[in-house]
Coordinates of C-alpha atoms and ligand atoms in Angstrom, one line a residue:
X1 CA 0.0 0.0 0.0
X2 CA 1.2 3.4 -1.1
X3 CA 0.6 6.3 1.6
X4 CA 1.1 9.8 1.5
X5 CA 2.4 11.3 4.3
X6 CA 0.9 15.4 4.9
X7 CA 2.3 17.4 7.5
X8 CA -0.6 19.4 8.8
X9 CA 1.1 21.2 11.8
X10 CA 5.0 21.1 12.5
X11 CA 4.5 18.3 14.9
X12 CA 1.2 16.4 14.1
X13 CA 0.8 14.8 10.7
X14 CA -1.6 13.1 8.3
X15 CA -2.0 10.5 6.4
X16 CA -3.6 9.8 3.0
X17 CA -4.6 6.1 2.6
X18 CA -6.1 5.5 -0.7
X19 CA -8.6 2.5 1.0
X20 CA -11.4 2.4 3.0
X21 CA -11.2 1.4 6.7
X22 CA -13.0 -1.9 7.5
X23 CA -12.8 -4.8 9.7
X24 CA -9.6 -6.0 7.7
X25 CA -8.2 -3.2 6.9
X26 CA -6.8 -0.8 10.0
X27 CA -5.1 1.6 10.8
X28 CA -1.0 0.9 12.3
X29 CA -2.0 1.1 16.6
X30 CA -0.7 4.6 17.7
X31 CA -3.1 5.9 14.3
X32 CA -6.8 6.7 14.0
X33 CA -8.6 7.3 11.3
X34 CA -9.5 10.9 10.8
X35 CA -11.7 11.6 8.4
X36 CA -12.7 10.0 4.9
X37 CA -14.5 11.1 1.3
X38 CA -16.3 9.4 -0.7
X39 CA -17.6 9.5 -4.3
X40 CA -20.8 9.6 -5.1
X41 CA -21.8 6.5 -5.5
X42 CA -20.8 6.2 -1.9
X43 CA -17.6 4.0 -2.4
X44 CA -14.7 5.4 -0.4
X45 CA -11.9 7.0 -1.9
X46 CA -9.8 8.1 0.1
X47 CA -9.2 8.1 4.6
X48 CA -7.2 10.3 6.3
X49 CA -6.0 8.8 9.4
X50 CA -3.8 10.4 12.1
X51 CA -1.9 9.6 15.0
X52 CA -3.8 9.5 18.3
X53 CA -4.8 12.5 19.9
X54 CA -2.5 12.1 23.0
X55 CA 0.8 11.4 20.4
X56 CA -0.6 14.7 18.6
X57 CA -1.4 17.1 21.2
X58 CA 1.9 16.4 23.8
X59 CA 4.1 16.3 20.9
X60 CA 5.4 12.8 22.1
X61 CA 7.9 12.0 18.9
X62 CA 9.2 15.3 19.1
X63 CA 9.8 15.2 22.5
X64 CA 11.0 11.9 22.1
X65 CA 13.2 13.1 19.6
X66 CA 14.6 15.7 21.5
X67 CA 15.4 13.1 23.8
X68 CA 17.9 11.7 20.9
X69 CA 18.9 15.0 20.8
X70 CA 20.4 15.4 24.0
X71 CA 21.6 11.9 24.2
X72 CA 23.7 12.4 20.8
X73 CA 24.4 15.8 22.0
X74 CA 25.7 13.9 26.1
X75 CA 27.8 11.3 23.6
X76 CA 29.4 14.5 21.6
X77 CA 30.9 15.5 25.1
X78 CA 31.7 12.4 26.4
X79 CA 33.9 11.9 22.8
X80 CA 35.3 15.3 23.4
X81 CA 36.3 14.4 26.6
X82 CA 37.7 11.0 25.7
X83 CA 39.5 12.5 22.9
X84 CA 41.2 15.1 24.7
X85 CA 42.5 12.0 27.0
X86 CA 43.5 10.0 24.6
X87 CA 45.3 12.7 22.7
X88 CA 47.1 13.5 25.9
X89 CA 48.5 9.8 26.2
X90 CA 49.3 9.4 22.8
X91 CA 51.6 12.4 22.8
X92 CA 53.2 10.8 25.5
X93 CA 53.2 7.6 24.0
X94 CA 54.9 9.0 20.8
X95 CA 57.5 10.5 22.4
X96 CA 58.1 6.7 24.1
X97 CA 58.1 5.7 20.7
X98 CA 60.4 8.1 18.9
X99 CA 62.9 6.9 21.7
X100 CA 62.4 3.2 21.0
X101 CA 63.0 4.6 17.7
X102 CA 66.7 6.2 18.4
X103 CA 67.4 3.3 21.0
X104 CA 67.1 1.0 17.7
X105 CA 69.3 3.0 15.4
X106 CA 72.3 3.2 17.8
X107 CA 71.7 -0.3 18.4
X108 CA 72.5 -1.4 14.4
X109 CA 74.8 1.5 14.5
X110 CA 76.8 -0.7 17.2
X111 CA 76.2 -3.9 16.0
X112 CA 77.8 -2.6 12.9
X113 CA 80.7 -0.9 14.8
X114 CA 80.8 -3.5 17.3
X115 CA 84.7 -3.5 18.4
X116 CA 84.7 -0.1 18.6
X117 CA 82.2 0.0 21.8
X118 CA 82.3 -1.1 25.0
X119 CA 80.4 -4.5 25.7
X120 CA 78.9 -2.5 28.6
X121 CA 77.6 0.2 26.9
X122 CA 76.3 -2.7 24.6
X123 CA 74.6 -4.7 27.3
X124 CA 72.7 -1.3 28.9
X125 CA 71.4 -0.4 25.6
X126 CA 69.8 -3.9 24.9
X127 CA 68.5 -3.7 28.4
X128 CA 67.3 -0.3 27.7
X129 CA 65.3 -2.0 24.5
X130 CA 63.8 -4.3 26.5
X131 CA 62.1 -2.2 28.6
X132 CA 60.8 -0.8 26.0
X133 CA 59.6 -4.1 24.1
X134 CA 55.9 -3.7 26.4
X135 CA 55.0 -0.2 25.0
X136 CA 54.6 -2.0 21.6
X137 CA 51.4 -3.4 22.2
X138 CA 50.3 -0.5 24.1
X139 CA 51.3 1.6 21.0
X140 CA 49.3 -0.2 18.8
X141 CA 46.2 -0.1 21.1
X142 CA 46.3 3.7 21.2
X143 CA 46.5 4.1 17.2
X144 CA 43.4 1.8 17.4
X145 CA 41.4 3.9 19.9
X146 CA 42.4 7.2 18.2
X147 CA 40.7 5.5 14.9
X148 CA 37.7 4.5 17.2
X149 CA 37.2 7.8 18.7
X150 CA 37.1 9.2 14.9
X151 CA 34.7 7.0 13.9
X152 CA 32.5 7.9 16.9
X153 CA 32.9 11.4 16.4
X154 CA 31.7 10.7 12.5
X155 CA 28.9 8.3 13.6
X156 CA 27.5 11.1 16.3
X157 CA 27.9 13.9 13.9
X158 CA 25.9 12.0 11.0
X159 CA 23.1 11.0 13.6
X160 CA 22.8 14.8 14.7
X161 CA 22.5 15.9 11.3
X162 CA 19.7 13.2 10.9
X163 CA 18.3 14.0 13.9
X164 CA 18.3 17.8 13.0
X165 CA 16.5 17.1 10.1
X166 CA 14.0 15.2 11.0
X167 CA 12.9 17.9 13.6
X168 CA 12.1 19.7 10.3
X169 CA 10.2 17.1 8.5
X170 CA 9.0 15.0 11.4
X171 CA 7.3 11.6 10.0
X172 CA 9.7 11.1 7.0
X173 CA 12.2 8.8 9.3
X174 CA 11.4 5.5 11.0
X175 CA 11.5 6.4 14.7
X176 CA 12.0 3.1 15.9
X177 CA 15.3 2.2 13.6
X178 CA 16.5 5.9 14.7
X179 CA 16.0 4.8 18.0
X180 CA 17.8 1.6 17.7
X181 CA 20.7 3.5 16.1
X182 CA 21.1 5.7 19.2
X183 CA 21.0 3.1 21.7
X184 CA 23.2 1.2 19.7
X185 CA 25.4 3.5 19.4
X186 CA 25.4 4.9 23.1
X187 CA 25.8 1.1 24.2
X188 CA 29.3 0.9 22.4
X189 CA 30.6 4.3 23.4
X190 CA 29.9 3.4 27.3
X191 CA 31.9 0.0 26.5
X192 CA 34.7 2.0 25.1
X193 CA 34.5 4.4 27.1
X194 CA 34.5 2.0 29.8
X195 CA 38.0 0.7 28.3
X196 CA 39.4 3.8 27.2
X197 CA 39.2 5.5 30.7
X198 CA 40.8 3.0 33.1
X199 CA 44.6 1.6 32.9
X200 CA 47.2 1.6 34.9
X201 CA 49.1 4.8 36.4
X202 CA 52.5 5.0 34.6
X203 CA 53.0 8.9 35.3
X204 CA 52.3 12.0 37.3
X205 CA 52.7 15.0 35.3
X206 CA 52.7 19.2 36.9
X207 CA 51.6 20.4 39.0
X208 CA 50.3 23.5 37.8
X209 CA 49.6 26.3 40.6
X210 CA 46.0 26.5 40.9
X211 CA 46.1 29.2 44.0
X212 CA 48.1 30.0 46.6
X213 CA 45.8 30.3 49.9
X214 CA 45.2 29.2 53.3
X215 CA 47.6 27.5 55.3
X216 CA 49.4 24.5 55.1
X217 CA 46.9 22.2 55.5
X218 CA 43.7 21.9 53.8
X219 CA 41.5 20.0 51.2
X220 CA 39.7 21.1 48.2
X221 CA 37.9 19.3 45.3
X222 CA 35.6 19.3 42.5
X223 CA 32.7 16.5 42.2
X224 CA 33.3 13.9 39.8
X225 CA 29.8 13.3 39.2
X226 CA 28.8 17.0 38.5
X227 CA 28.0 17.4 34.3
X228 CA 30.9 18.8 32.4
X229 CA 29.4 21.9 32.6
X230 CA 29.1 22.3 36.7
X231 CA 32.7 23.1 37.8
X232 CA 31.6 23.9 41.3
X233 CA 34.7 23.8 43.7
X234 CA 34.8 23.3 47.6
X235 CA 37.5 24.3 49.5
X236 CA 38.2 23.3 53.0
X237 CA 41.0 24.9 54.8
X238 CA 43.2 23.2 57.8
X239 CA 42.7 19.8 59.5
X240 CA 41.1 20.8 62.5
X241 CA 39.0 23.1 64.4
X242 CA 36.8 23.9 61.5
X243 CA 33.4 23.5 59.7
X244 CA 33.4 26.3 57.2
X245 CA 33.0 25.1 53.3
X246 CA 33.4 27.7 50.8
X247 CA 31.9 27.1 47.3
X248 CA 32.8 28.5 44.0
X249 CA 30.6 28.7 41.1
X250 CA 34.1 27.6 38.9
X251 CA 37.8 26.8 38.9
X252 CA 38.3 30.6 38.1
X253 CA 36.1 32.0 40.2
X254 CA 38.2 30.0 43.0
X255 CA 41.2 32.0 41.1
X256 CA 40.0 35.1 41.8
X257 CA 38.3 34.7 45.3
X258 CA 34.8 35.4 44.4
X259 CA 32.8 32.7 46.6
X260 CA 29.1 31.5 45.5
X261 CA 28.3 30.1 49.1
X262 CA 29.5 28.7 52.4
X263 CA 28.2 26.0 54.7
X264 CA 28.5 25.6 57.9
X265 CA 28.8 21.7 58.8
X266 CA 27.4 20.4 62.0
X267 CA 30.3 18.9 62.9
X268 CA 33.8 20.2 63.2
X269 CA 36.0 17.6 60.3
X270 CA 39.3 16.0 61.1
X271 CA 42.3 15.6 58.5
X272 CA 42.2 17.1 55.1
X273 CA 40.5 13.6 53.5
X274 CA 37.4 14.5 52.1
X275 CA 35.4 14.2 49.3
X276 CA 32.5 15.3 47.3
X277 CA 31.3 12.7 45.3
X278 CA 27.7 13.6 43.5
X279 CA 26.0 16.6 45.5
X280 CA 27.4 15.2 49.1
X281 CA 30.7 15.8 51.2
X282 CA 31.4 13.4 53.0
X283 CA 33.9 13.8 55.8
X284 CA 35.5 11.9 58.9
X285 CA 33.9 13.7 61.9
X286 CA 36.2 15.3 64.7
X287 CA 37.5 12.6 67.3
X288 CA 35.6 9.7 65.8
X289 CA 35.6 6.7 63.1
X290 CA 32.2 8.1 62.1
X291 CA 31.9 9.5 58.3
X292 CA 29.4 11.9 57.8
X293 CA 27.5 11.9 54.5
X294 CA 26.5 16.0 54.0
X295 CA 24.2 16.7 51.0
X296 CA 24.9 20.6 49.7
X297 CA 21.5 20.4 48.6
X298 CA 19.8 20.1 51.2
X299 CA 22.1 21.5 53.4
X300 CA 21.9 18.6 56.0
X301 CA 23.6 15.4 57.3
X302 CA 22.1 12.6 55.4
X303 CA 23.4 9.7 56.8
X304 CA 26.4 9.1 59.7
X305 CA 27.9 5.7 60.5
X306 CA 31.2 4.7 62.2
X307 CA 33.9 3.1 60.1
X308 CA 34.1 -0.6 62.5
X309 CA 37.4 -1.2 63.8
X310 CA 39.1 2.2 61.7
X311 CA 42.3 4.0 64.1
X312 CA 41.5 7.8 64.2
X313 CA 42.6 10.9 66.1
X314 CA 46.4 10.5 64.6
X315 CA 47.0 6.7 65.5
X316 CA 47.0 5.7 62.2
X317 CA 47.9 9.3 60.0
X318 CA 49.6 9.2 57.0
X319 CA 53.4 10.5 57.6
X320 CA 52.7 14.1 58.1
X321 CA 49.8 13.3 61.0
X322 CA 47.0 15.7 61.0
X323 CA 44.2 13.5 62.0
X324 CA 44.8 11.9 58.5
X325 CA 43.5 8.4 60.0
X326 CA 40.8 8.0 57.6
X327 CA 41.2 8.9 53.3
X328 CA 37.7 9.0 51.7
X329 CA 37.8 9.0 48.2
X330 CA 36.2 8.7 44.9
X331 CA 37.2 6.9 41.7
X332 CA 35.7 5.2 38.4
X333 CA 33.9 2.2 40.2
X334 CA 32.6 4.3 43.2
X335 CA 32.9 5.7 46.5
X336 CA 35.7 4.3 49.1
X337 CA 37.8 4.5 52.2
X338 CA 41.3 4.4 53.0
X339 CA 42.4 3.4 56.7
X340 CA 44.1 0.9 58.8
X341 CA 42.9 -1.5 61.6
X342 CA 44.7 -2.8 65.0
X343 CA 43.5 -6.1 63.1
X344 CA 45.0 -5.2 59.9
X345 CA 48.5 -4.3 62.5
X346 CA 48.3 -0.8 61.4
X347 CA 48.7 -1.6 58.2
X348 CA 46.1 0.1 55.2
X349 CA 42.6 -1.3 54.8
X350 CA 40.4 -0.5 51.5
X351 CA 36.7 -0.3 52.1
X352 CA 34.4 0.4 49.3
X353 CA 30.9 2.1 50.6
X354 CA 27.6 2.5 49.4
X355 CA 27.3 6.1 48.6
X356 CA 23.8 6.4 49.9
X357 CA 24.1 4.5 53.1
X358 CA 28.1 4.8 53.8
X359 CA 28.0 1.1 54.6
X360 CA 30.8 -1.3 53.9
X361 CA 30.5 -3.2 50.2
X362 CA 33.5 -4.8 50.2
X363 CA 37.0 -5.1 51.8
X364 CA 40.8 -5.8 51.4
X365 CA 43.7 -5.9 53.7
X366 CA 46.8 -4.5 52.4
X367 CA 50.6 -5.1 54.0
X368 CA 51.8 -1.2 53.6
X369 CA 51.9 0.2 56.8
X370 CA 49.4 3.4 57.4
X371 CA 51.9 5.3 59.3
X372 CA 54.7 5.3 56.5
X373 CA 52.2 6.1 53.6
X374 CA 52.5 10.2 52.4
X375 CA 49.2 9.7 50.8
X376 CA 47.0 7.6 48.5
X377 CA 44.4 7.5 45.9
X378 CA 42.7 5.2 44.1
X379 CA 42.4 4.8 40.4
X380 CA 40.8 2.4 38.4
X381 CA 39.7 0.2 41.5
X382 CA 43.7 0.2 42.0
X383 CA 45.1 2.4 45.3
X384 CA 48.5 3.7 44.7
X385 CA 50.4 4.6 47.4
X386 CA 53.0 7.4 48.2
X387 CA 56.2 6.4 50.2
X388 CA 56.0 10.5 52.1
X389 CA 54.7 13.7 51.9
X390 CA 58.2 15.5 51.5
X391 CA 60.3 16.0 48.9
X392 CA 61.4 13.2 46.8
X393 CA 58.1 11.4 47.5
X394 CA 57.1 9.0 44.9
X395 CA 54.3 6.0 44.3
X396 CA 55.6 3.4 45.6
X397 CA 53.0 0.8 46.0
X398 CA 49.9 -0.2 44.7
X399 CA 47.3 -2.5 45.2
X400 CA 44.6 -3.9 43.0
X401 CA 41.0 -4.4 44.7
X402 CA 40.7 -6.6 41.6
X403 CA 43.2 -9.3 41.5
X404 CA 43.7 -8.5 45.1
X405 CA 47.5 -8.0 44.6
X406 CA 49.9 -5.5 45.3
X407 CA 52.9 -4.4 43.4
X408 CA 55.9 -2.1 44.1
X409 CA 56.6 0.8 41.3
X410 CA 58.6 3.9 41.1
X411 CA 56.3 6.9 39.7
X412 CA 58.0 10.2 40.8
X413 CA 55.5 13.2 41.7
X414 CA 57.1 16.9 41.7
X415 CA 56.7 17.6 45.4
X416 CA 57.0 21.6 44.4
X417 CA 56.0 23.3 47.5
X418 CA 57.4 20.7 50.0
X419 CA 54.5 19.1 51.8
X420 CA 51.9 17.5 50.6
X421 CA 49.2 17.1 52.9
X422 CA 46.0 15.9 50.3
X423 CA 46.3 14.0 46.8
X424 CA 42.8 12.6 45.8
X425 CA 42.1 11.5 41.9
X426 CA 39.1 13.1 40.4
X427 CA 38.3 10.7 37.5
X428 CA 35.7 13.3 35.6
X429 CA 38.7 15.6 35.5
X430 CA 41.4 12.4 35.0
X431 CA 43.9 14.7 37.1
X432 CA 45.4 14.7 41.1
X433 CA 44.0 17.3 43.3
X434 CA 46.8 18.6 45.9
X435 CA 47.1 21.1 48.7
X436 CA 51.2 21.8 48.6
X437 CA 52.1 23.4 51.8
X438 CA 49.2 26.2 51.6
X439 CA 49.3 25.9 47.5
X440 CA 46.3 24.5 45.7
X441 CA 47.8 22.1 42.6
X442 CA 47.1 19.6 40.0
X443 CA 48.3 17.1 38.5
X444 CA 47.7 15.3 35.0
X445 CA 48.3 11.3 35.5
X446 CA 48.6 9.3 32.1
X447 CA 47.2 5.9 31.9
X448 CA 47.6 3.2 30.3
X449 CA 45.4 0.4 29.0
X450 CA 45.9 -2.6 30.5
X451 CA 46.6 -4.9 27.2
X452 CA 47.2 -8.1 29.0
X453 CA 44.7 -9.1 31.7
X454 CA 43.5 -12.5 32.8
X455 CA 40.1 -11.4 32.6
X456 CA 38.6 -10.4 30.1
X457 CA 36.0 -8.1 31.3
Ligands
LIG1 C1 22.4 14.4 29.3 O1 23.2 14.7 30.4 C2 22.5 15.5 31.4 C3 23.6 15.9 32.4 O2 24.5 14.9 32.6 C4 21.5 14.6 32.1 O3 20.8 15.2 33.1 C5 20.5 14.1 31.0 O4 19.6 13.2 31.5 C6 21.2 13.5 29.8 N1 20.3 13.2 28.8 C7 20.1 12.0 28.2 C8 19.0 12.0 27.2 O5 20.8 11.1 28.4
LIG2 C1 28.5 9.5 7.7 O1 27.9 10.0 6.5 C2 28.8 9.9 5.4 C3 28.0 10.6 4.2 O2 26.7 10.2 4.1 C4 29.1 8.5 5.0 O3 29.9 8.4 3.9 C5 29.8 7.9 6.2 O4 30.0 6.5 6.0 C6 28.9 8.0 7.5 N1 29.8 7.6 8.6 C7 29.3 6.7 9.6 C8 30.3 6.4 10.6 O5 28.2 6.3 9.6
LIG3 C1 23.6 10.3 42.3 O1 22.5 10.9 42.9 C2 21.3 10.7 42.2 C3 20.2 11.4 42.9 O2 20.6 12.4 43.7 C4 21.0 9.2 42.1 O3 19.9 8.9 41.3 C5 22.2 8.5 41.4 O4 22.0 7.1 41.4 C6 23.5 8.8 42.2 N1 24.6 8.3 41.4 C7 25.5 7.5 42.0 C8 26.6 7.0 41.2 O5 25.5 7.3 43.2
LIG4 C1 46.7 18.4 31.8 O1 46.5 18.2 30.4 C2 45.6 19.1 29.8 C3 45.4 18.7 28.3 O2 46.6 18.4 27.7 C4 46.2 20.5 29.9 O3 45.4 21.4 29.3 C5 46.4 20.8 31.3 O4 47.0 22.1 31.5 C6 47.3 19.8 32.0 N1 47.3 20.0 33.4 C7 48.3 19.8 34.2 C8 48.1 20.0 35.6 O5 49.4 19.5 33.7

């Protein structure tokens, strides 16, 4: 059957259905018949039918479609985002590369000239090469992402433009296969996404001087789960003897001082440990294990619980003490915290907590001892561990909650200012958040995809 679509309004249509309704004959479901003419010898000609009057009157395709809209228009920023990340590892990956490159011309140029070297030399070159052998695969896996992240930025600029036009000519497309597209589409940009975004930390680059405020000792943070868009930032000066929050609407309105609000927590805080994780601070409360879930919404405690069996009140700081007993923390996989247990012999603990009720998911003993970690945070579901919170300090350990091993590495961090007395990952931003002795800083961290897991998830 041939039908003729009309558009009567911008958003409700027609159709022209050269048959007569009957018991046989009806109407798609979501359609009604309209109206219908006939000749005059009374046989039908011709039946205008049109959707229902609820799909008509609340615009529901177009408001669907405006749904698509602002899904395709969420995935354009996600790929932005993803792209800028991506771009950022490859460069360093290149330069990896360019030195693999050199590594392998002096190596021919010696194995051509091969009395005229030392064997020494020889030997710590072809060690130097091996090293290097890993970042092959790795290599290759980035040139494949980048390829990916074109093709999603093509895919998601052809649907938009689909999309656009069809909020023009409403009717002409085939809602359902659009749909399907999107969701497609959105389904395999979350998988690579998912992919793309975790890896293992193989450097710490910065800082850059954010501000230079407060004393020596302080937290502040934006929330990983805020939009792109909302760049609120909380700032939480000194470890003790306060309960004063001060919001910024932005990063540079935090430059330039201009503050949006201030809270005034019920209870005092202890250490510089926080974390904002989707609209709530939580906090370790003065003189107790108890963490504190405080929604900035509603400007209340939501929810309070003690941390069973956690050290506080400087038994089980990090190095630089300051009530730093207990590290709450955000990553990609959730909310956790960071503290250590007479059971555990001082040594750190990793708890990962419900956001909503603070209780404990899940739980792994580690064998680095609280008191001689600088700091940690967690990325990927991995904690990495710094051996100070002086100069020189470096990651030094790291364990994974998901093979539930632990592994020694060497990842310098520029301790610029000193004393570092807060490092917390914020995984929206994919950067380090530090207070340096009274300076606020960051730092970019470049990952890499794990190529070779056991798992293939
Ligand atoms: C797009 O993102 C915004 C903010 O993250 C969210 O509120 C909204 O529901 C998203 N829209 C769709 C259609 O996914
Ligand atoms: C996008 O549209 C162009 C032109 O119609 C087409 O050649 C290309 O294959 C499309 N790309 C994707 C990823 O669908
Ligand atoms: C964030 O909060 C919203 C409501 O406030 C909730 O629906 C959502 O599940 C939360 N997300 C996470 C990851 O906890
Ligand atoms: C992190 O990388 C981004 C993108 O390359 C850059 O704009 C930013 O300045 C870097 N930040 C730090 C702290 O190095």
């Amino acid at each position: 059957m041939r039908a003729l679509f009309v558009v009567l309004k911008p958003l409700c249509f027609l159709a022209l259905l050269g048959y007569c309704p009957s018991a046989t004959i009806r109407p798609k479901e979501g359609w009604q018949v309209y109206s219908s003419a006939q000749d005059a010898d009374g046989r039908c000609i011709c039946t205008v039918v049109a959707p229902e009057q609820n799909l008509c009157s609340r615009d529901a395709k177009s408001r669907q479609l405006r749904q698509l809209l602002e899904k395709i228009q969420n995935m354009s920023q996600s790929i932005e985002v993803l792209n800028l990340r991506t771009q950022r590892d490859f460069q360093y990956v290149m330069k990896m590369e360019s030195q693999m490159k050199g590594l392998r011309s002096k190596f021919r140029q010696i194995e051509s000239n091969r009395r005229t070297l030392l064997t020494k030399n020889f030997q710590e070159l072809k060690g130097k090469m091996n090293d290097l052998q890993p970042l092959i695969p790795v290599l290759e896996q980035y040139k494949t992402d980048a390829t990916l992240i074109s093709q999603f930025k093509e895919e998601i600029r052809n649907l938009s433009l689909v999309l656009t036009a069809i909020q023009e000519e409403i009717g002409a497309y085939d809602y359902e296969e659009l749909q399907q597209r999107v969701l497609g589409l959105e389904g395999r940009l979350r998988n690579c996404m998912n992919k793309l975004t975790c890896g293992k930390l193989m450097k710490i680059t910065g800082p850059i001087t954010v501000k230079t405020s407060g004393t020596r000792f302080g937290a502040w943070m934006t929330d990983p789960q805020a939009s792109p868009k909302n760049n609120k930032v909380w700032y939480m000066d000194s470890y003790t003897n306060n309960k004063i929050v001060r919001e910024y609407k932005s990063v540079s309105d935090f430059v330039s001082g201009v503050e949006s609000r201030t809270y005034n927590l019920p209870f005092h805080w202890a250490g510089t440990n926080h974390v904002v994780y989707n609209g709530s601070l939580y906090y370790n409360k003065y003189q107790s294990n108890i963490i504190v879930r405080y929604s900035f919404e509603s400007g209340r405690v939501m929810t309070q619980r003690a941390l069973e069996s956690a050290g506080f009140h400087n038994v089980y700081p990090y190095t630089w003490g300051g009530f730093s007993d207990i590290d709450l923390m955000a990553d990609e996989l959730g909310l956790w915290a960071i503290y250590a247990t007479n059971q555990n012999a001082g040594n750190i603990v990793i708890s990962q907590l419900d956001p909503l009720t603070i209780q404990v998911l899940n739980t792994w003993n580690t064998e680095y001892s609280k008191r001689n970690a600088g700091e940690s945070f967690m990325i990927c579901g991995t904690l990495y561990i710094t051996n100070s919170h002086l100069t020189g300090a470096k990651v030094y350990y790291s364990y994974s909650t998901k093979t539930s091993t632990y592994e020694y590495m060497d990842i310098p961090i520029h301790n610029q200012y000193f004393h570092m007395s807060m490092l917390d990952y914020n995984a929206r931003d994919r950067a380090l958040y530090g207070w340096n002795n009274g300076h606020q800083v960051l730092f970019n961290v470049t990952l890499f995809h794990i190529i070779k897991t056991d798992d293939e998830s």
